[in-house]
mmCIF file of C-alpha atoms in Angstrom:
data_model
loop_
_atom_site.group_PDB
_atom_site.id
_atom_site.type_symbol
_atom_site.label_atom_id
_atom_site.label_comp_id
_atom_site.label_asym_id
_atom_site.label_seq_id
_atom_site.Cartn_x
_atom_site.Cartn_y
_atom_site.Cartn_z
ATOM 1 C CA MET A 1 -24.910 -3.774 -4.577
ATOM 2 C CA SER A 2 -22.295 -6.409 -5.454
ATOM 3 C CA LYS A 3 -18.545 -6.530 -4.820
ATOM 4 C CA THR A 4 -16.108 -6.312 -7.742
ATOM 5 C CA ALA A 5 -12.553 -7.585 -7.684
ATOM 6 C CA ILE A 6 -9.868 -5.301 -9.024
ATOM 7 C CA SER A 7 -6.830 -6.789 -10.713
ATOM 8 C CA THR A 8 -3.826 -5.470 -12.632
ATOM 9 C CA GLU A 9 -0.615 -6.963 -13.998
ATOM 10 C CA ASN A 10 1.136 -3.767 -12.793
ATOM 11 C CA ALA A 11 1.063 -4.946 -9.185
ATOM 12 C CA PRO A 12 2.149 -8.265 -7.660
ATOM 13 C CA LYS A 13 -0.324 -11.125 -7.936
ATOM 14 C CA PRO A 14 -1.766 -12.247 -4.596
ATOM 15 C CA VAL A 15 -0.106 -15.334 -3.163
ATOM 16 C CA ALA A 16 -3.308 -16.595 -1.606
ATOM 17 C CA ALA A 17 -7.075 -16.455 -2.220
ATOM 18 C CA PHE A 18 -7.646 -12.715 -2.090
ATOM 19 C CA SER A 19 -8.048 -9.855 -4.576
ATOM 20 C CA GLN A 20 -5.580 -6.990 -5.089
ATOM 21 C CA ALA A 21 -8.556 -4.757 -4.256
ATOM 22 C CA VAL A 22 -12.322 -5.045 -3.874
ATOM 23 C CA ARG A 23 -14.848 -2.312 -4.699
ATOM 24 C CA LYS A 24 -18.402 -2.110 -3.422
ATOM 25 C CA GLY A 25 -20.173 1.045 -4.518
ATOM 26 C CA ASN A 26 -17.745 3.882 -4.005
ATOM 27 C CA ILE A 27 -15.676 2.042 -1.352
ATOM 28 C CA LEU A 28 -12.394 0.536 -2.458
ATOM 29 C CA GLN A 29 -10.213 -1.624 -0.215
ATOM 30 C CA VAL A 30 -6.670 -2.288 -1.505
ATOM 31 C CA ALA A 31 -5.192 -5.432 -0.045
ATOM 32 C CA GLY A 32 -1.853 -5.216 1.789
ATOM 33 C CA GLN A 33 0.921 -4.556 -0.702
ATOM 34 C CA VAL A 34 4.621 -5.131 -0.208
ATOM 35 C CA ALA A 35 7.774 -4.295 -2.136
ATOM 36 C CA PHE A 36 7.575 -7.068 -4.760
ATOM 37 C CA ASP A 37 8.438 -6.255 -8.319
ATOM 38 C CA PRO A 38 5.262 -7.196 -10.274
ATOM 39 C CA ALA A 39 7.292 -8.534 -13.206
ATOM 40 C CA THR A 40 9.808 -10.696 -11.296
ATOM 41 C CA GLY A 41 8.311 -11.245 -7.846
ATOM 42 C CA ALA A 42 11.609 -10.199 -6.295
ATOM 43 C CA ILE A 43 11.817 -7.835 -3.333
ATOM 44 C CA VAL A 44 12.763 -4.319 -4.447
ATOM 45 C CA GLY A 45 15.115 -2.531 -2.020
ATOM 46 C CA GLU A 46 16.973 -3.413 1.125
ATOM 47 C CA THR A 47 15.955 -0.365 3.166
ATOM 48 C CA VAL A 48 12.546 0.538 4.504
ATOM 49 C CA GLY A 49 12.637 3.723 2.362
ATOM 50 C CA GLU A 50 13.266 1.773 -0.820
ATOM 51 C CA GLN A 51 10.647 -0.798 0.007
ATOM 52 C CA THR A 52 8.123 1.896 0.897
ATOM 53 C CA GLU A 53 8.601 3.523 -2.546
ATOM 54 C CA GLN A 54 8.003 0.189 -4.322
ATOM 55 C CA THR A 55 5.066 -0.600 -2.128
ATOM 56 C CA PHE A 56 3.442 2.707 -3.021
ATOM 57 C CA LYS A 57 4.074 2.037 -6.744
ATOM 58 C CA ASN A 58 2.138 -1.206 -6.319
ATOM 59 C CA ILE A 59 -0.660 0.533 -4.406
ATOM 60 C CA GLU A 60 -0.913 3.239 -7.038
ATOM 61 C CA ALA A 61 -1.087 0.613 -9.787
ATOM 62 C CA VAL A 62 -4.041 -1.095 -8.059
ATOM 63 C CA LEU A 63 -5.768 2.240 -7.381
ATOM 64 C CA GLU A 64 -5.333 3.246 -11.022
ATOM 65 C CA ALA A 65 -6.776 -0.084 -12.215
ATOM 66 C CA ALA A 66 -9.840 0.794 -10.143
ATOM 67 C CA GLY A 67 -10.102 4.293 -11.573
ATOM 68 C CA SER A 68 -8.820 5.833 -8.342
ATOM 69 C CA SER A 69 -5.694 7.398 -6.890
ATOM 70 C CA LEU A 70 -4.027 8.194 -3.575
ATOM 71 C CA SER A 71 -6.057 11.385 -3.396
ATOM 72 C CA ASP A 72 -9.088 9.124 -2.695
ATOM 73 C CA ALA A 73 -7.382 7.435 0.269
ATOM 74 C CA MET A 74 -9.259 7.778 3.549
ATOM 75 C CA MET A 75 -7.277 5.285 5.657
ATOM 76 C CA VAL A 76 -3.772 3.909 5.319
ATOM 77 C CA ARG A 77 -2.597 1.021 7.497
ATOM 78 C CA VAL A 78 1.148 0.553 7.722
ATOM 79 C CA TYR A 79 2.803 -2.598 9.008
ATOM 80 C CA LEU A 80 6.504 -2.188 9.917
ATOM 81 C CA THR A 81 8.818 -4.897 11.210
ATOM 82 C CA ASP A 82 10.860 -2.614 13.423
ATOM 83 C CA VAL A 83 9.970 0.513 15.435
ATOM 84 C CA ASP A 84 13.337 1.947 14.458
ATOM 85 C CA HIS A 85 12.146 2.111 10.819
ATOM 86 C CA PHE A 86 9.374 4.612 11.586
ATOM 87 C CA GLY A 87 11.404 7.749 10.866
ATOM 88 C CA ALA A 88 12.790 6.509 7.489
ATOM 89 C CA PHE A 89 9.335 5.211 6.513
ATOM 90 C CA ASN A 90 7.693 8.499 7.467
ATOM 91 C CA GLU A 91 10.096 10.516 5.329
ATOM 92 C CA VAL A 92 9.135 8.587 2.202
ATOM 93 C CA TYR A 93 5.455 8.450 3.170
ATOM 94 C CA ASN A 94 5.251 12.232 3.624
ATOM 95 C CA LYS A 95 6.875 12.691 0.192
ATOM 96 C CA LEU A 96 4.483 10.313 -1.565
ATOM 97 C CA ILE A 97 1.126 10.779 0.175
ATOM 98 C CA GLY A 98 0.316 14.127 -1.425
ATOM 99 C CA GLU A 99 -1.301 17.300 -0.226
ATOM 100 C CA ALA A 100 -3.548 17.711 2.809
ATOM 101 C CA PRO A 101 -5.999 16.666 3.936
ATOM 102 C CA HIS A 102 -4.033 13.501 4.567
ATOM 103 C CA PRO A 103 -5.742 10.142 5.097
ATOM 104 C CA ALA A 104 -6.062 8.738 8.608
ATOM 105 C CA ARG A 105 -3.206 6.352 9.365
ATOM 106 C CA THR A 106 -2.409 3.498 11.703
ATOM 107 C CA THR A 107 1.066 2.067 12.121
ATOM 108 C CA VAL A 108 1.470 -1.448 13.587
ATOM 109 C CA TYR A 109 4.653 -3.405 14.250
ATOM 110 C CA VAL A 110 4.497 -6.992 12.994
ATOM 111 C CA GLY A 111 6.484 -9.877 11.585
ATOM 112 C CA LEU A 112 6.593 -10.136 7.817
ATOM 113 C CA PRO A 113 8.152 -12.780 5.519
ATOM 114 C CA ALA A 114 11.935 -12.749 5.304
ATOM 115 C CA GLY A 115 13.386 -9.652 3.612
ATOM 116 C CA LEU A 116 10.157 -7.616 3.798
ATOM 117 C CA LEU A 117 10.208 -4.499 6.003
ATOM 118 C CA VAL A 118 6.853 -2.837 5.245
ATOM 119 C CA GLU A 119 3.315 -3.714 4.163
ATOM 120 C CA ILE A 120 0.606 -1.137 3.455
ATOM 121 C CA ASP A 121 -3.123 -1.390 2.771
ATOM 122 C CA VAL A 122 -5.404 1.453 1.770
ATOM 123 C CA LEU A 123 -9.110 2.210 2.086
ATOM 124 C CA ALA A 124 -10.347 4.681 -0.510
ATOM 125 C CA VAL A 125 -13.689 6.283 -1.190
ATOM 126 C CA THR A 126 -14.289 7.455 -4.750
ATOM 127 C CA ASP A 127 -16.742 9.958 -6.140
#
């Protein structure tokens, strides 16, 4: 079983040698997405809530290109730059993630490039 790269113009292009997502069988790994506008490359939003919304738009675009959706998500990894952003992030996340059962989630606090407050990657399993 071979790996297949997933690519869409509706999400930001990777800045290094990696794919927006990779599928092998029914497993789909979406690379870490951030709040870049796919058309301009500019950061969308100044708050963690605004950036989370754009990041999920990018994730959904990649999932759609793979014939998938957030309902197939099994694991969501969230990278925040500040522990104080957790509450605002979680409000938007809870609104966007959909109905239960919810995917497993890990939240890690990291440094990101200037202006970015959140990065998210998703592991999905499709039927």
